mmCIF file of C-alpha atoms and ligand atoms in Angstrom:
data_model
loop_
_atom_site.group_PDB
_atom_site.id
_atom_site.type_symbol
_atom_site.label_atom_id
_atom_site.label_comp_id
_atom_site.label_asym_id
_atom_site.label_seq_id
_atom_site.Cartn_x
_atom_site.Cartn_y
_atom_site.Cartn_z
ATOM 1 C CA UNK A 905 85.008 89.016 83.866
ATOM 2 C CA UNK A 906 84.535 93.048 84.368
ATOM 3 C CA UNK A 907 85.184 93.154 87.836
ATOM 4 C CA UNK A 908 88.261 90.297 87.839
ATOM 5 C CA UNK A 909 89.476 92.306 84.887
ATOM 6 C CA UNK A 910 89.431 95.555 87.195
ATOM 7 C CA UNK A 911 91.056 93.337 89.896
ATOM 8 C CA UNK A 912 93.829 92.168 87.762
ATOM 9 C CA UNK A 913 93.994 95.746 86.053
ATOM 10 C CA UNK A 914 95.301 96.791 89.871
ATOM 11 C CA UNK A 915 97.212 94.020 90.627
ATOM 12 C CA UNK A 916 99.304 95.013 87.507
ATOM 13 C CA UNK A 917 99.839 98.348 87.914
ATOM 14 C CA UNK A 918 100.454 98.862 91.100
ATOM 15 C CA UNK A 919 103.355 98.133 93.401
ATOM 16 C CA UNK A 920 101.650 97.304 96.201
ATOM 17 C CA UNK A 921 97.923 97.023 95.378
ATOM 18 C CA UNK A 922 95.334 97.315 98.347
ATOM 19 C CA UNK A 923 91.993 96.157 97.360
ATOM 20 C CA UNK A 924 88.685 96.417 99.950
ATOM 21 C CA UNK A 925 86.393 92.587 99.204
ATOM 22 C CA UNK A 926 82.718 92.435 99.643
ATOM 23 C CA UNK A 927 81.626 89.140 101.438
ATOM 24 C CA UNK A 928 77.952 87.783 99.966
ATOM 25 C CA UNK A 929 76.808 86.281 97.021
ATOM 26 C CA UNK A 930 77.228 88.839 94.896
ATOM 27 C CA UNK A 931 80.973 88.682 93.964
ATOM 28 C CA UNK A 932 81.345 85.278 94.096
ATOM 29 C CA UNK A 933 81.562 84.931 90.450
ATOM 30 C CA UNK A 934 84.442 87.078 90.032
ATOM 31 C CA UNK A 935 86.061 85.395 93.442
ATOM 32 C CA UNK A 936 86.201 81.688 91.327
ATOM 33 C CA UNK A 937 87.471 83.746 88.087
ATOM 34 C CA UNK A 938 90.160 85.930 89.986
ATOM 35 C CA UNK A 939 90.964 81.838 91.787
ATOM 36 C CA UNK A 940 91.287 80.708 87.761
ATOM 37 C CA UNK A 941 93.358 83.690 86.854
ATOM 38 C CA UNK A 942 95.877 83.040 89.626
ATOM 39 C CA UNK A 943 96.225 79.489 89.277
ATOM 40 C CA UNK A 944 96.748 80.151 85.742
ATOM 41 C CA UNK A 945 99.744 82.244 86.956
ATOM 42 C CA UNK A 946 97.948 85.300 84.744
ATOM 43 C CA UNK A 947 97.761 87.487 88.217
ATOM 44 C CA UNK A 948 99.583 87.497 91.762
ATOM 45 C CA UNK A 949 98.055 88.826 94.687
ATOM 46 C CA UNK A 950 101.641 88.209 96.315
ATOM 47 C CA UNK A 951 102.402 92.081 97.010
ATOM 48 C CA UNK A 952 98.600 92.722 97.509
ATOM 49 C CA UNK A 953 96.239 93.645 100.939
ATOM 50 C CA UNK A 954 93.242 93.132 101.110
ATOM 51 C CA UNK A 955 90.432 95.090 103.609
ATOM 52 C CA UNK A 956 87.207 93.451 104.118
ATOM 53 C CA UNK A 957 84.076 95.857 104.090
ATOM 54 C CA UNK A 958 82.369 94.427 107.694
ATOM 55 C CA UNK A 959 82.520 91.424 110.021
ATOM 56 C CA UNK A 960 79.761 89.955 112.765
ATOM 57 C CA UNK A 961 79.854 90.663 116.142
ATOM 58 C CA UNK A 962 80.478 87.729 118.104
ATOM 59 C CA UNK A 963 80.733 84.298 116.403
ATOM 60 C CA UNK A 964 83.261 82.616 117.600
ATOM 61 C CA UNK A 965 86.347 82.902 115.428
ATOM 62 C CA UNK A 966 86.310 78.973 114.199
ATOM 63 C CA UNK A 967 82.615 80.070 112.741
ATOM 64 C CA UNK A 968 82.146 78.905 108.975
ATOM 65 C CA UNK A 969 79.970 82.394 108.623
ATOM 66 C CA UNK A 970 82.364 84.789 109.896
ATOM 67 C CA UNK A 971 83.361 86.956 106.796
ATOM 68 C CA UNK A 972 87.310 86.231 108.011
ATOM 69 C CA UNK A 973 86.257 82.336 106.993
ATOM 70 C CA UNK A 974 84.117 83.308 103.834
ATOM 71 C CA UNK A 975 86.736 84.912 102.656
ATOM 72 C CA UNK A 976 89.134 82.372 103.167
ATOM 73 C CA UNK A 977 86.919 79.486 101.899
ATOM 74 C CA UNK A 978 85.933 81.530 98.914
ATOM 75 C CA UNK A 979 89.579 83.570 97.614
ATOM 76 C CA UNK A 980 92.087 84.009 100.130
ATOM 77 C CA UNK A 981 93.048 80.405 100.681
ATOM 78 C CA UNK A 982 92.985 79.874 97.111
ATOM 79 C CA UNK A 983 95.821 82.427 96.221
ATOM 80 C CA UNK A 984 99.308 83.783 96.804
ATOM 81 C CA UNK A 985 97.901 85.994 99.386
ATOM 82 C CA UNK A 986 100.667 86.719 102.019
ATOM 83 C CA UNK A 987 99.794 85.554 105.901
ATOM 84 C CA UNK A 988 98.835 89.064 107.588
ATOM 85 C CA UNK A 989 97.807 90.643 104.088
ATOM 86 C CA UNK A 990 93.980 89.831 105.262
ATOM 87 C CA UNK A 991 92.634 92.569 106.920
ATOM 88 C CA UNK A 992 88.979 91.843 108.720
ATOM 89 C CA UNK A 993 87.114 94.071 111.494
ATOM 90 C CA UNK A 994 87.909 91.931 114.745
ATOM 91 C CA UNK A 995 84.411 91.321 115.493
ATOM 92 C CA UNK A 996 85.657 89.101 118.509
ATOM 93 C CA UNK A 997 87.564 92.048 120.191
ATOM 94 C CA UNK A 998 86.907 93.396 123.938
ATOM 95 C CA UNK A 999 86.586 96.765 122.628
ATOM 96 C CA UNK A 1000 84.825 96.788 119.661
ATOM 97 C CA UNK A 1001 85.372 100.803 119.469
ATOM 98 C CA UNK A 1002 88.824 99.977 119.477
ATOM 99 C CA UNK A 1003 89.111 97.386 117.002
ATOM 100 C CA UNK A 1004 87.141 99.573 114.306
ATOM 101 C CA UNK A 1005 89.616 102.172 115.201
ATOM 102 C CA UNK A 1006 92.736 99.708 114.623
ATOM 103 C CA UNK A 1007 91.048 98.551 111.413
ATOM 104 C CA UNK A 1008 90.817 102.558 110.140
ATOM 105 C CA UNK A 1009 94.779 102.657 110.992
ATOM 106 C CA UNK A 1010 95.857 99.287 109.228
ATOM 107 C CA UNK A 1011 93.897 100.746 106.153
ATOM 108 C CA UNK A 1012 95.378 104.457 106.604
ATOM 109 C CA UNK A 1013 98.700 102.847 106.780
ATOM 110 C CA UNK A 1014 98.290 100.610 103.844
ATOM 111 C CA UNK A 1015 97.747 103.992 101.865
ATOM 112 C CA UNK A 1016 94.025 103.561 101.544
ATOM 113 C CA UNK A 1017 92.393 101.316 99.027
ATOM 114 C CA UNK A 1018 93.011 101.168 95.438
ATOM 115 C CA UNK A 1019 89.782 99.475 94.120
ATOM 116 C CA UNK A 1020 86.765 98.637 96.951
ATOM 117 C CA UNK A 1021 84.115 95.839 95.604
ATOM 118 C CA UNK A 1022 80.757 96.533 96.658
ATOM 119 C CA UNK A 1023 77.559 94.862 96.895
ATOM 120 C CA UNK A 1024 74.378 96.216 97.578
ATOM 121 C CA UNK A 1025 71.175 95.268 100.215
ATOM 122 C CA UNK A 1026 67.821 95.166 99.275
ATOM 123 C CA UNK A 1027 67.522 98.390 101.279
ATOM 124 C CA UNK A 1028 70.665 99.963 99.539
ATOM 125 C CA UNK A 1029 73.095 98.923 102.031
ATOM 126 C CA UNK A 1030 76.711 98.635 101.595
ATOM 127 C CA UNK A 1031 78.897 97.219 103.771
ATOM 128 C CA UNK A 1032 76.602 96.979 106.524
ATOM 129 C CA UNK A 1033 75.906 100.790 106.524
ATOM 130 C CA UNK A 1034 72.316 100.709 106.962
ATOM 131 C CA UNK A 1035 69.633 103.341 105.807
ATOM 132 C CA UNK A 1036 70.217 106.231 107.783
ATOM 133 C CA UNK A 1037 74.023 105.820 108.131
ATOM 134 C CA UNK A 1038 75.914 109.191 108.152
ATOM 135 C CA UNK A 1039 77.798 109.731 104.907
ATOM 136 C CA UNK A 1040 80.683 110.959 107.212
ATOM 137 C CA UNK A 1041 80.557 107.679 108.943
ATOM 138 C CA UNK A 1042 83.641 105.182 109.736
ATOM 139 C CA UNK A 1043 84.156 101.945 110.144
ATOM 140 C CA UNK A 1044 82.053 101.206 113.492
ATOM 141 C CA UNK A 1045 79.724 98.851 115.503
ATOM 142 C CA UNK A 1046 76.267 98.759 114.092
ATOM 143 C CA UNK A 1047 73.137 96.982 114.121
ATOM 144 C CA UNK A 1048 71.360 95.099 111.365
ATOM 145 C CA UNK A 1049 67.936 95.188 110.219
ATOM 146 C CA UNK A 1050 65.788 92.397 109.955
ATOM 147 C CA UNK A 1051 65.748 92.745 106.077
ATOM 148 C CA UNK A 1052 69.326 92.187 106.225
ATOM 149 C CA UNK A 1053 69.507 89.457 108.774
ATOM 150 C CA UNK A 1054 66.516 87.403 106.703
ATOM 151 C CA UNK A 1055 68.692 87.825 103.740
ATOM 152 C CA UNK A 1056 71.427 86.427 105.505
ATOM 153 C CA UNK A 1057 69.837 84.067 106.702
ATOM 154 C CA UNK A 1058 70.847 81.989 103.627
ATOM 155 C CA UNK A 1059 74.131 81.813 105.217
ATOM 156 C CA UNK A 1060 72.852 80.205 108.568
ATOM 157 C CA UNK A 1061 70.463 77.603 107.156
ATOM 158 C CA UNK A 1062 67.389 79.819 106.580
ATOM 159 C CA UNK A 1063 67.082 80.592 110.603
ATOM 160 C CA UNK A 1064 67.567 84.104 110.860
ATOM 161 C CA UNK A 1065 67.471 83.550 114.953
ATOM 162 C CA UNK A 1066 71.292 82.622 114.201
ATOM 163 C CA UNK A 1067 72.334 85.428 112.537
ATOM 164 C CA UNK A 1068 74.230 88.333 114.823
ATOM 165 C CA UNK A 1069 72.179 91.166 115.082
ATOM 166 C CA UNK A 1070 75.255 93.513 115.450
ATOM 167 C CA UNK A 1071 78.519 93.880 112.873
ATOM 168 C CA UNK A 1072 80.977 96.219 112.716
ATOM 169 C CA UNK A 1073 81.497 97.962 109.135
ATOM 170 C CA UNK A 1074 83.507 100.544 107.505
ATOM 171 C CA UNK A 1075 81.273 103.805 107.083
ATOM 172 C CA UNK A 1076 80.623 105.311 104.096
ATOM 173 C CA UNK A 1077 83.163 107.912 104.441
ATOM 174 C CA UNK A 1078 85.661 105.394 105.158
ATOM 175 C CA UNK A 1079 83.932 103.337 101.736
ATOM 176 C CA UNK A 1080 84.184 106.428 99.917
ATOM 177 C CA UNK A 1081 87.809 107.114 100.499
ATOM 178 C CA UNK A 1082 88.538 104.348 97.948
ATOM 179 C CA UNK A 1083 90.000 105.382 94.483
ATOM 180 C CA UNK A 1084 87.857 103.481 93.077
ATOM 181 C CA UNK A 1085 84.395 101.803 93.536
ATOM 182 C CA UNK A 1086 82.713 98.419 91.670
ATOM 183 C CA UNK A 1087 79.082 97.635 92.702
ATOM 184 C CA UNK A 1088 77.821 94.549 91.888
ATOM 185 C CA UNK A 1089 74.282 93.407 92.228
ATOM 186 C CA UNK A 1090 72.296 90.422 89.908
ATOM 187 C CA UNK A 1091 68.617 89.588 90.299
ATOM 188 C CA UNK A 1092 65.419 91.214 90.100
ATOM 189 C CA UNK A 1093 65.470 91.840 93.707
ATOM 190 C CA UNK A 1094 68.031 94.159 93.877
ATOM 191 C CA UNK A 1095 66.790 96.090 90.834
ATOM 192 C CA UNK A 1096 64.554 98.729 92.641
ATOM 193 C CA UNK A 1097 67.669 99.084 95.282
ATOM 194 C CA UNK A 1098 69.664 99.729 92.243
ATOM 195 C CA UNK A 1099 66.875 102.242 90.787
ATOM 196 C CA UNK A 1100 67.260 104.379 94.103
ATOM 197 C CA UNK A 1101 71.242 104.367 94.325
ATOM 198 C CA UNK A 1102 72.153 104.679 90.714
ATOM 199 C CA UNK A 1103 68.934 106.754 89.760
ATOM 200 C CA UNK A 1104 67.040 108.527 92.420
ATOM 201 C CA UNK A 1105 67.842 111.309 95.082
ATOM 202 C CA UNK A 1106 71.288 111.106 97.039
ATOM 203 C CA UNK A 1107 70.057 110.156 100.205
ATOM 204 C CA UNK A 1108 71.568 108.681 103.761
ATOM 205 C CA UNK A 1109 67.905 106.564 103.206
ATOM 206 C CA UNK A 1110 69.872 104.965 100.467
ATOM 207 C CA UNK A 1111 73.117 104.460 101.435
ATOM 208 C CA UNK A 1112 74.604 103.185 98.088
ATOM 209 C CA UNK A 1113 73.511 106.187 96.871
ATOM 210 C CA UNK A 1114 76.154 108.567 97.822
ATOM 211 C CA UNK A 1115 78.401 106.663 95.224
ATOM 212 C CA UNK A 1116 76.631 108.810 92.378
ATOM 213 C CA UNK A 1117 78.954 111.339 94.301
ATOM 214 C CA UNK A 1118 82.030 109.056 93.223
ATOM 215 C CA UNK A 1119 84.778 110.411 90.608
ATOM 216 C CA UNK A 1120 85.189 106.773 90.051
ATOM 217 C CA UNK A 1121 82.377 104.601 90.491
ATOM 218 C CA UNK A 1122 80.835 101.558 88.376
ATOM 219 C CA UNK A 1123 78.116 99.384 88.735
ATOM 220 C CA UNK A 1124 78.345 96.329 87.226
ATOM 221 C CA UNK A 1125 74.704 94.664 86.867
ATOM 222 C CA UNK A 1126 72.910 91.445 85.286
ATOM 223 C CA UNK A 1127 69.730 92.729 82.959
ATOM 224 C CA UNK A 1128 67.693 91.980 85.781
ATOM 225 C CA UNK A 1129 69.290 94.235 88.548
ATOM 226 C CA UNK A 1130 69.148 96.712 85.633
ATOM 227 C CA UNK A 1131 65.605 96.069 84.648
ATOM 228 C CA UNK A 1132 63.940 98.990 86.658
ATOM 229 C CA UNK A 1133 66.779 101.398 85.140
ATOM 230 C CA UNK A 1134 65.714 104.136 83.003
ATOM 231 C CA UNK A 1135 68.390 104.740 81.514
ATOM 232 C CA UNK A 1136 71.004 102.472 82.007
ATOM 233 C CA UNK A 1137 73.783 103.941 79.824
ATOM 234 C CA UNK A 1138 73.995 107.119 81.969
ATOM 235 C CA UNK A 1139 77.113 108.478 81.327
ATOM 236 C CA UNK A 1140 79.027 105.453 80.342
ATOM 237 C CA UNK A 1141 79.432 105.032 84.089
ATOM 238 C CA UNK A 1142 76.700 101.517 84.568
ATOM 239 C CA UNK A 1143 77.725 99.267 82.731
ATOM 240 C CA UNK A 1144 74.713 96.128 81.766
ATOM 241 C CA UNK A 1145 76.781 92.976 81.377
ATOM 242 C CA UNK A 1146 74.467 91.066 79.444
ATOM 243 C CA UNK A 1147 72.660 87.824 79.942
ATOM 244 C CA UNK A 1148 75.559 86.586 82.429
ATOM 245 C CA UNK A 1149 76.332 86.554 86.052
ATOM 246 C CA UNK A 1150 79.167 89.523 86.579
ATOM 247 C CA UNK A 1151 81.993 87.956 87.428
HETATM 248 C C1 F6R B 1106 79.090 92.035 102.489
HETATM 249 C C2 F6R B 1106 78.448 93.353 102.498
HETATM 250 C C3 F6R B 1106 77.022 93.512 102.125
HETATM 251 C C4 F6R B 1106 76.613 92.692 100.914
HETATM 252 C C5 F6R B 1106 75.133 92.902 100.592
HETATM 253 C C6 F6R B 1106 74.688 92.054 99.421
HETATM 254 O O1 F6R B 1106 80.431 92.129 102.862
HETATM 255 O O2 F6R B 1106 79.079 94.294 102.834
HETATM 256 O O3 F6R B 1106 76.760 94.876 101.872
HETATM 257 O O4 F6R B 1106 77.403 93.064 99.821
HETATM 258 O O5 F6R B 1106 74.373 92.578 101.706
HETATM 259 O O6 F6R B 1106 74.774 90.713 99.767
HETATM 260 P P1 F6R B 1106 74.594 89.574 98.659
HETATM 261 O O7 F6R B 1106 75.701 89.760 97.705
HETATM 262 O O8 F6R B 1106 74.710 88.274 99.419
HETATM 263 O O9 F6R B 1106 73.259 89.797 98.051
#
């Protein structure tokens, strides 16, 4: 409900809305409610773009678990998205520099993005900006860890032998650029990831950290991503939905 209502907030004021999409579980909630909304004709995502945060290096392109398909199969097919308004690293591409770099352009010429969704890894990822990633990073080739690839691995029938070990992802400067940021993140295990970004030192160790750096940054948690929170009012800015799955 928050994060389709922030959705639908800048679909509605904006003449031509550009919104960045997380792939994972995480949104998925607000994906089926921002599906709702539009069938109910409350929203229209007709004058909208969309960026996607990262994409796998090379599945082929008919892949159910490229993020181009997940996408698709969970909000983009379901809406009055316009053909070409789906913008998704070409993991496929020759040049994988290159792509990144055509990505970066597409989203410069778009005018940047209005409202980026975020999730969050167990080892404070976003996108798939590692610990360690440069907070003057862009989007670029990168490799996962094997905390991220087991967690995938939910995606590629629990054998983490099929899931790429390279993606390419917007950095965190690019991530940053945004006007505005939502994190999501539900479950106990993300709630000492979410202790370290929202809480704890500002770190490249912890990527989602830099977003305490944010003029405009919310996360939006279950009580059990908030649970190791010490103070989880801080500033009005993290916001507990209670008891339910964000959506
Ligand atoms: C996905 C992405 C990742 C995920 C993160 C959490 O596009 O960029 O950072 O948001 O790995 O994944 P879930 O939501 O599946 O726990």
């Amino acid at each position: 409900m928050l994060v389709a209502d922030a959705v639908a907030r800048t679909l509605s004021e904006l003449a031509t809305p550009v919104l960045g999409l997380a792939t994972g579980r995480s949104p998925l909630a607000a994906y089926r409610d921002l599906i709702r909304r539009r069938q109910s004709g409350e929203l229209s995502f007709a004058h909208a773009r969309i960026f996607l945060l990262d994409e796998y290096v090379g599945l082929p392109p008919d892949h159910p678990q490229t993020y181009r398909s997940f996408i698709r199969r969970e909000l983009t097919d379901h809406i009055d998205l316009p053909d070409g308004s789906l913008h998704v690293p070409a993991g496929n591409a020759d040049s994988l520099n290159d792509a990144c770099d055509e990505f970066e352009l597409a989203m410069r010429a778009a005018g940047g993005v209005d409202l980026q969704v975020l999730g969050i890894g167990r080892n404070g990822h976003i996108g798939f900006n590692e610990p360690g990633s440069g907070f003057t990073s862009r989007t670029r080739p990168t490799t996962l860890t094997d905390v991220t690839r087991q967690d995938n691995s939910h995606f590629f029938g629990g054998d983490i032998r099929s899931v790429p070990r390279q993606a390419l992802t917007q950095g965190i400067a690019t991530i940053m650029e945004a006007r505005c940021l939502i994190l999501i993140a539900t479950g106990t295990r993300k709630a000492a990831a979410i202790s370290a970004a929202v809480e704890g030192q500002v770190t490249t160790e912890v990527p989602a950290s830099v977003i305490q750096t944010h003029p405009h940054a919310t996360a939006i948690l279950d009580q059990d991503a908030a649970a190791e929170l010490k103070n989880p009012g801080r500033g009005g800015r993290w916001i507990r939905a209670r008891r339910t799955t964000p959506s």
